[in-house]
């Protein structure tokens, strides 16, 4: 029996084992914002060994007063700028933003289980 992750308030669980055979569905597909915090910006720029200004120009889009990771055209849709297309996984996994860490347990999906089910093969209805 796989170890499932559950979270209060959600009527589904998540099987992290599914990530091994998934093609990175949560990092590709439709366009969307991937919000980064100031700490994320500093940490990722430091990891890439480039200064903050260069990092912002090359990897971020400013939306209002916040920043989102850029996207690239990919397979008829989009991919996050940090999605490794060879390995089909996140290239900054240990530094990925909170939004990525908390997927698939987003409030938005609480009443939209079919939406998250269609995207993520690790979803198990409870
Ligand atoms: S969509 Fe789900 S199974 Fe696929 S990589 Fe993302 S979290 Fe893992
Ligand atoms: S930062 Fe990593 S986990 Fe988050 S969307 Fe980009 S590639 Fe996926």
Short mmCIF file of N, CA and C and ligand atoms in Angstrom, two decimals:
data_model
loop_
_atom_site.label_atom_id
_atom_site.label_comp_id
_atom_site.label_asym_id
_atom_site.label_seq_id
_atom_site.Cartn_x
_atom_site.Cartn_y
_atom_site.Cartn_z
N UNK A 1 0.86 -1.21 0.00
CA UNK A 1 0.00 0.00 0.00
C UNK A 1 0.89 1.25 0.00
N UNK A 2 0.69 2.12 -0.99
CA UNK A 2 1.48 3.35 -1.06
C UNK A 2 1.11 4.28 0.10
N UNK A 3 2.08 5.10 0.48
CA UNK A 3 1.80 6.06 1.54
C UNK A 3 1.14 7.29 0.92
N UNK A 4 -0.10 7.53 1.33
CA UNK A 4 -0.83 8.66 0.77
C UNK A 4 -0.71 9.88 1.69
N UNK A 5 -0.66 11.04 1.08
CA UNK A 5 -0.62 12.29 1.86
C UNK A 5 -2.04 12.84 1.88
N UNK A 6 -2.49 13.18 3.09
CA UNK A 6 -3.83 13.76 3.23
C UNK A 6 -3.71 15.14 3.86
N UNK A 7 -4.68 15.95 3.63
CA UNK A 7 -4.70 17.27 4.26
C UNK A 7 -6.11 17.62 4.69
N UNK A 8 -6.23 18.20 5.88
CA UNK A 8 -7.55 18.56 6.39
C UNK A 8 -8.30 19.45 5.41
N UNK A 9 -9.57 19.15 5.24
CA UNK A 9 -10.41 20.00 4.40
C UNK A 9 -10.45 19.58 2.94
N UNK A 10 -9.65 18.56 2.59
CA UNK A 10 -9.64 18.11 1.19
C UNK A 10 -10.23 16.71 1.10
N UNK A 11 -11.07 16.51 0.09
CA UNK A 11 -11.73 15.21 -0.04
C UNK A 11 -10.96 14.29 -0.99
N UNK A 12 -9.67 14.51 -1.06
CA UNK A 12 -8.81 13.61 -1.82
C UNK A 12 -7.46 13.50 -1.12
N UNK A 13 -6.73 12.43 -1.44
CA UNK A 13 -5.37 12.26 -0.94
C UNK A 13 -4.44 12.31 -2.13
N UNK A 14 -3.13 12.34 -1.86
CA UNK A 14 -2.15 12.42 -2.94
C UNK A 14 -1.11 11.32 -2.75
N UNK A 15 -0.85 10.62 -3.83
CA UNK A 15 0.17 9.57 -3.82
C UNK A 15 1.44 10.10 -4.49
N UNK A 16 2.47 10.47 -3.71
CA UNK A 16 3.68 11.08 -4.29
C UNK A 16 4.44 10.15 -5.23
N UNK A 17 4.19 8.86 -5.14
CA UNK A 17 4.82 7.90 -6.03
C UNK A 17 4.45 8.18 -7.50
N UNK A 18 3.29 8.78 -7.67
CA UNK A 18 2.81 9.07 -9.03
C UNK A 18 3.77 10.00 -9.78
N UNK A 19 4.51 10.82 -9.06
CA UNK A 19 5.43 11.77 -9.71
C UNK A 19 6.51 11.05 -10.51
N UNK A 20 6.84 9.83 -10.10
CA UNK A 20 7.93 9.10 -10.78
C UNK A 20 7.58 8.76 -12.22
N UNK A 21 6.32 8.50 -12.48
CA UNK A 21 5.94 8.14 -13.85
C UNK A 21 5.18 9.25 -14.57
N UNK A 22 4.85 10.32 -13.86
CA UNK A 22 4.15 11.45 -14.46
C UNK A 22 5.16 12.23 -15.30
N UNK A 23 4.67 12.93 -16.30
CA UNK A 23 5.57 13.70 -17.19
C UNK A 23 5.73 15.15 -16.73
N UNK A 24 5.41 15.40 -15.47
CA UNK A 24 5.56 16.77 -14.96
C UNK A 24 4.35 17.63 -15.25
N UNK A 25 3.18 17.02 -15.22
CA UNK A 25 1.96 17.73 -15.61
C UNK A 25 1.73 19.05 -14.87
N UNK A 26 2.16 19.12 -13.61
CA UNK A 26 1.87 20.34 -12.85
C UNK A 26 2.82 21.49 -13.20
N UNK A 27 3.83 21.23 -14.02
CA UNK A 27 4.80 22.27 -14.40
C UNK A 27 4.63 22.68 -15.86
N UNK A 28 3.71 22.01 -16.55
CA UNK A 28 3.50 22.28 -17.98
C UNK A 28 2.00 22.40 -18.25
N UNK A 29 1.67 22.80 -19.46
CA UNK A 29 0.26 22.83 -19.85
C UNK A 29 -0.23 24.25 -20.05
N UNK A 30 -1.35 24.53 -19.42
CA UNK A 30 -1.93 25.86 -19.58
C UNK A 30 -1.06 26.91 -18.90
N UNK A 31 -1.17 28.12 -19.41
CA UNK A 31 -0.42 29.22 -18.81
C UNK A 31 -0.99 29.54 -17.43
N UNK A 32 -0.12 29.93 -16.51
CA UNK A 32 -0.59 30.31 -15.17
C UNK A 32 0.53 31.01 -14.42
N UNK A 33 0.19 31.66 -13.36
CA UNK A 33 1.23 32.33 -12.58
C UNK A 33 1.87 31.37 -11.59
N UNK A 34 3.18 31.50 -11.43
CA UNK A 34 3.93 30.72 -10.44
C UNK A 34 4.63 31.75 -9.56
N UNK A 35 3.97 32.09 -8.48
CA UNK A 35 4.44 33.21 -7.67
C UNK A 35 5.70 32.87 -6.89
N UNK A 36 6.61 33.82 -6.83
CA UNK A 36 7.84 33.65 -6.04
C UNK A 36 7.92 34.74 -4.98
N UNK A 37 8.43 34.36 -3.82
CA UNK A 37 8.63 35.32 -2.73
C UNK A 37 10.00 35.99 -2.88
N UNK A 38 10.21 37.01 -2.10
CA UNK A 38 11.51 37.69 -2.10
C UNK A 38 12.61 36.70 -1.70
N UNK A 39 12.28 35.84 -0.73
CA UNK A 39 13.27 34.83 -0.31
C UNK A 39 13.57 33.86 -1.45
N UNK A 40 12.52 33.42 -2.17
CA UNK A 40 12.73 32.54 -3.35
C UNK A 40 13.67 33.21 -4.34
N UNK A 41 13.42 34.49 -4.61
CA UNK A 41 14.23 35.22 -5.60
C UNK A 41 15.69 35.22 -5.18
N UNK A 42 15.93 35.52 -3.93
CA UNK A 42 17.32 35.57 -3.44
C UNK A 42 17.96 34.19 -3.49
N UNK A 43 17.22 33.18 -3.06
CA UNK A 43 17.76 31.82 -2.99
C UNK A 43 18.06 31.25 -4.38
N UNK A 44 17.13 31.46 -5.32
CA UNK A 44 17.33 30.88 -6.66
C UNK A 44 18.45 31.63 -7.39
N UNK A 45 18.48 32.95 -7.26
CA UNK A 45 19.55 33.73 -7.90
C UNK A 45 20.91 33.30 -7.35
N UNK A 46 20.96 33.09 -6.07
CA UNK A 46 22.20 32.65 -5.41
C UNK A 46 22.61 31.27 -5.93
N UNK A 47 21.63 30.39 -6.05
CA UNK A 47 21.87 29.04 -6.55
C UNK A 47 22.41 29.09 -7.99
N UNK A 48 21.85 30.00 -8.80
CA UNK A 48 22.29 30.12 -10.20
C UNK A 48 23.57 30.96 -10.35
N UNK A 49 23.97 31.56 -9.23
CA UNK A 49 25.17 32.41 -9.20
C UNK A 49 25.05 33.59 -10.17
N UNK A 50 23.88 34.21 -10.17
CA UNK A 50 23.71 35.44 -10.95
C UNK A 50 23.12 36.50 -10.03
N UNK A 51 23.32 37.77 -10.39
CA UNK A 51 22.82 38.79 -9.47
C UNK A 51 21.31 38.95 -9.64
N UNK A 52 20.71 39.55 -8.61
CA UNK A 52 19.25 39.62 -8.53
C UNK A 52 18.64 40.32 -9.76
N UNK A 53 19.26 41.40 -10.22
CA UNK A 53 18.69 42.14 -11.35
C UNK A 53 18.65 41.27 -12.60
N UNK A 54 19.74 40.54 -12.82
CA UNK A 54 19.80 39.67 -13.99
C UNK A 54 18.76 38.54 -13.85
N UNK A 55 18.64 38.01 -12.64
CA UNK A 55 17.67 36.94 -12.40
C UNK A 55 16.25 37.42 -12.70
N UNK A 56 15.94 38.62 -12.20
CA UNK A 56 14.59 39.16 -12.41
C UNK A 56 14.32 39.34 -13.91
N UNK A 57 15.31 39.89 -14.63
CA UNK A 57 15.12 40.13 -16.07
C UNK A 57 14.94 38.83 -16.83
N UNK A 58 15.74 37.85 -16.50
CA UNK A 58 15.75 36.61 -17.30
C UNK A 58 14.66 35.61 -16.93
N UNK A 59 14.29 35.59 -15.66
CA UNK A 59 13.42 34.49 -15.21
C UNK A 59 12.05 34.92 -14.68
N UNK A 60 11.85 36.21 -14.44
CA UNK A 60 10.61 36.62 -13.79
C UNK A 60 9.78 37.60 -14.63
N UNK A 61 8.49 37.57 -14.39
CA UNK A 61 7.57 38.54 -14.97
C UNK A 61 6.93 39.28 -13.80
N UNK A 62 6.88 40.60 -13.90
CA UNK A 62 6.27 41.37 -12.81
C UNK A 62 4.78 41.52 -13.10
N UNK A 63 3.98 41.13 -12.13
CA UNK A 63 2.52 41.24 -12.25
C UNK A 63 2.07 42.10 -11.07
N UNK A 64 1.69 43.33 -11.32
CA UNK A 64 1.36 44.23 -10.22
C UNK A 64 2.59 44.41 -9.35
N UNK A 65 2.48 44.10 -8.09
CA UNK A 65 3.62 44.24 -7.19
C UNK A 65 4.29 42.91 -6.90
N UNK A 66 3.86 41.85 -7.62
CA UNK A 66 4.44 40.52 -7.38
C UNK A 66 5.21 40.01 -8.60
N UNK A 67 5.97 38.96 -8.37
CA UNK A 67 6.71 38.34 -9.47
C UNK A 67 6.27 36.89 -9.67
N UNK A 68 6.22 36.51 -10.95
CA UNK A 68 5.89 35.13 -11.32
C UNK A 68 7.04 34.59 -12.16
N UNK A 69 7.28 33.27 -12.08
CA UNK A 69 8.30 32.67 -12.94
C UNK A 69 7.84 32.75 -14.39
N UNK A 70 8.78 33.01 -15.29
CA UNK A 70 8.42 33.06 -16.70
C UNK A 70 8.03 31.68 -17.20
N UNK A 71 7.32 31.68 -18.33
CA UNK A 71 6.96 30.43 -18.98
C UNK A 71 7.53 30.42 -20.39
N UNK A 72 7.70 29.23 -20.92
CA UNK A 72 8.17 29.05 -22.29
C UNK A 72 7.13 28.23 -23.04
N UNK A 73 7.05 28.45 -24.34
CA UNK A 73 6.15 27.64 -25.18
C UNK A 73 6.67 26.20 -25.16
N UNK A 74 5.77 25.24 -24.99
CA UNK A 74 6.21 23.84 -24.89
C UNK A 74 5.06 22.90 -25.22
N UNK A 75 5.29 22.01 -26.15
CA UNK A 75 4.33 20.96 -26.50
C UNK A 75 2.90 21.49 -26.68
N UNK A 76 2.80 22.56 -27.44
CA UNK A 76 1.48 23.11 -27.71
C UNK A 76 0.88 23.90 -26.56
N UNK A 77 1.63 24.01 -25.48
CA UNK A 77 1.17 24.80 -24.32
C UNK A 77 2.35 25.56 -23.76
N UNK A 78 2.51 25.48 -22.46
CA UNK A 78 3.58 26.21 -21.79
C UNK A 78 4.29 25.32 -20.79
N UNK A 79 5.49 25.74 -20.42
CA UNK A 79 6.19 25.10 -19.31
C UNK A 79 6.82 26.18 -18.46
N UNK A 80 7.01 25.86 -17.21
CA UNK A 80 7.74 26.76 -16.32
C UNK A 80 9.18 26.86 -16.82
N UNK A 81 9.76 28.03 -16.69
CA UNK A 81 11.14 28.25 -17.14
C UNK A 81 12.13 27.29 -16.46
N UNK A 82 11.77 26.76 -15.29
CA UNK A 82 12.67 25.85 -14.58
C UNK A 82 12.32 24.37 -14.76
N UNK A 83 11.41 24.10 -15.68
CA UNK A 83 11.10 22.68 -15.95
C UNK A 83 12.18 22.13 -16.87
N UNK A 84 12.85 21.07 -16.44
CA UNK A 84 13.91 20.43 -17.21
C UNK A 84 13.25 19.50 -18.23
N UNK A 85 13.35 19.86 -19.52
CA UNK A 85 12.60 19.10 -20.53
C UNK A 85 13.23 17.75 -20.83
N UNK A 86 14.49 17.57 -20.50
CA UNK A 86 15.12 16.25 -20.70
C UNK A 86 14.66 15.29 -19.60
N UNK A 87 14.84 15.72 -18.37
CA UNK A 87 14.48 14.86 -17.23
C UNK A 87 12.99 14.91 -16.90
N UNK A 88 12.32 15.89 -17.45
CA UNK A 88 10.90 16.13 -17.21
C UNK A 88 10.63 16.27 -15.71
N UNK A 89 11.43 17.11 -15.10
CA UNK A 89 11.19 17.43 -13.69
C UNK A 89 11.75 18.82 -13.37
N UNK A 90 11.43 19.28 -12.18
CA UNK A 90 11.87 20.61 -11.75
C UNK A 90 13.39 20.66 -11.60
N UNK A 91 14.01 21.69 -12.16
CA UNK A 91 15.47 21.81 -12.06
C UNK A 91 15.91 22.57 -10.81
N UNK A 92 14.95 23.08 -10.06
CA UNK A 92 15.28 23.78 -8.80
C UNK A 92 14.44 23.19 -7.66
N UNK A 93 14.27 21.88 -7.69
CA UNK A 93 13.31 21.22 -6.81
C UNK A 93 13.41 21.64 -5.35
N UNK A 94 14.62 21.66 -4.81
CA UNK A 94 14.77 22.01 -3.39
C UNK A 94 14.44 23.47 -3.10
N UNK A 95 14.43 24.29 -4.14
CA UNK A 95 14.17 25.72 -3.97
C UNK A 95 12.84 26.14 -4.57
N UNK A 96 12.02 25.18 -4.97
CA UNK A 96 10.77 25.51 -5.66
C UNK A 96 9.87 26.34 -4.73
N UNK A 97 9.10 27.24 -5.35
CA UNK A 97 8.25 28.13 -4.55
C UNK A 97 7.16 27.38 -3.76
N UNK A 98 6.62 28.05 -2.79
CA UNK A 98 5.58 27.47 -1.92
C UNK A 98 4.40 26.92 -2.73
N UNK A 99 4.02 27.66 -3.74
CA UNK A 99 2.90 27.25 -4.58
C UNK A 99 3.13 25.85 -5.16
N UNK A 100 4.38 25.57 -5.52
CA UNK A 100 4.72 24.26 -6.09
C UNK A 100 4.76 23.21 -4.98
N UNK A 101 5.25 23.60 -3.81
CA UNK A 101 5.34 22.67 -2.68
C UNK A 101 3.97 22.23 -2.20
N UNK A 102 3.00 23.12 -2.27
CA UNK A 102 1.69 22.81 -1.70
C UNK A 102 0.76 22.13 -2.71
N UNK A 103 1.15 22.09 -3.98
CA UNK A 103 0.34 21.37 -4.98
C UNK A 103 0.29 19.89 -4.59
N UNK A 104 -0.81 19.16 -4.68
CA UNK A 104 -2.12 19.53 -5.24
C UNK A 104 -3.13 20.03 -4.21
N UNK A 105 -2.63 20.43 -3.04
CA UNK A 105 -3.56 20.88 -2.00
C UNK A 105 -3.73 22.40 -2.04
N UNK A 106 -4.36 22.87 -3.10
CA UNK A 106 -4.67 24.29 -3.24
C UNK A 106 -6.16 24.49 -2.94
N UNK A 107 -6.46 25.58 -2.24
CA UNK A 107 -7.86 25.87 -1.90
C UNK A 107 -8.75 25.81 -3.14
N UNK A 108 -8.21 26.29 -4.23
CA UNK A 108 -8.97 26.32 -5.48
C UNK A 108 -9.52 24.94 -5.85
N UNK A 109 -8.79 23.90 -5.48
CA UNK A 109 -9.21 22.54 -5.88
C UNK A 109 -10.19 21.91 -4.90
N UNK A 110 -10.43 22.56 -3.76
CA UNK A 110 -11.32 21.96 -2.76
C UNK A 110 -12.68 21.63 -3.35
N UNK A 111 -13.15 22.51 -4.20
CA UNK A 111 -14.45 22.28 -4.83
C UNK A 111 -14.30 21.99 -6.32
N UNK A 112 -13.08 21.66 -6.73
CA UNK A 112 -12.81 21.39 -8.15
C UNK A 112 -11.96 20.14 -8.29
N UNK A 113 -12.39 19.07 -7.63
CA UNK A 113 -11.56 17.86 -7.65
C UNK A 113 -11.37 17.34 -9.08
N UNK A 114 -12.36 17.49 -9.93
CA UNK A 114 -12.21 16.96 -11.29
C UNK A 114 -11.10 17.69 -12.04
N UNK A 115 -10.92 18.96 -11.73
CA UNK A 115 -9.87 19.75 -12.38
C UNK A 115 -8.48 19.22 -11.98
N UNK A 116 -8.28 18.99 -10.69
CA UNK A 116 -6.97 18.52 -10.23
C UNK A 116 -6.75 17.06 -10.62
N UNK A 117 -7.83 16.30 -10.66
CA UNK A 117 -7.73 14.89 -11.07
C UNK A 117 -7.27 14.77 -12.52
N UNK A 118 -7.76 15.68 -13.35
CA UNK A 118 -7.40 15.65 -14.77
C UNK A 118 -5.93 15.98 -14.97
N UNK A 119 -5.38 16.77 -14.06
CA UNK A 119 -3.99 17.21 -14.20
C UNK A 119 -3.00 16.25 -13.52
N UNK A 120 -3.38 15.77 -12.35
CA UNK A 120 -2.41 15.04 -11.51
C UNK A 120 -2.82 13.58 -11.32
N UNK A 121 -2.01 12.64 -11.82
CA UNK A 121 -2.35 11.23 -11.67
C UNK A 121 -2.21 10.70 -10.24
N UNK A 122 -1.69 11.53 -9.32
CA UNK A 122 -1.53 11.09 -7.94
C UNK A 122 -2.74 11.33 -7.06
N UNK A 123 -3.80 11.86 -7.64
CA UNK A 123 -4.99 12.17 -6.83
C UNK A 123 -5.80 10.90 -6.57
N UNK A 124 -6.16 10.70 -5.31
CA UNK A 124 -6.99 9.55 -4.93
C UNK A 124 -8.20 10.08 -4.18
N UNK A 125 -9.36 9.88 -4.72
CA UNK A 125 -10.60 10.33 -4.05
C UNK A 125 -10.77 9.59 -2.74
N UNK A 126 -11.23 10.29 -1.72
CA UNK A 126 -11.45 9.64 -0.42
C UNK A 126 -12.91 9.26 -0.26
S1 LIG B 1 1.04 16.41 -11.70
FE1 LIG B 1 0.95 15.27 -9.75
S2 LIG B 1 1.97 13.31 -10.15
FE2 LIG B 1 2.51 14.74 -11.82
S3 LIG B 1 4.48 15.64 -11.13
FE3 LIG B 1 2.83 17.00 -10.48
S4 LIG B 1 2.35 16.37 -8.37
FE4 LIG B 1 3.51 14.70 -9.33
S1 LIG B 2 9.47 25.89 -10.06
FE1 LIG B 2 9.76 23.73 -10.45
S2 LIG B 2 8.00 22.72 -9.46
FE2 LIG B 2 7.49 24.89 -9.71
S3 LIG B 2 6.40 25.02 -11.68
FE3 LIG B 2 8.56 25.45 -12.06
S4 LIG B 2 9.44 23.48 -12.66
FE4 LIG B 2 7.48 23.07 -11.63
#
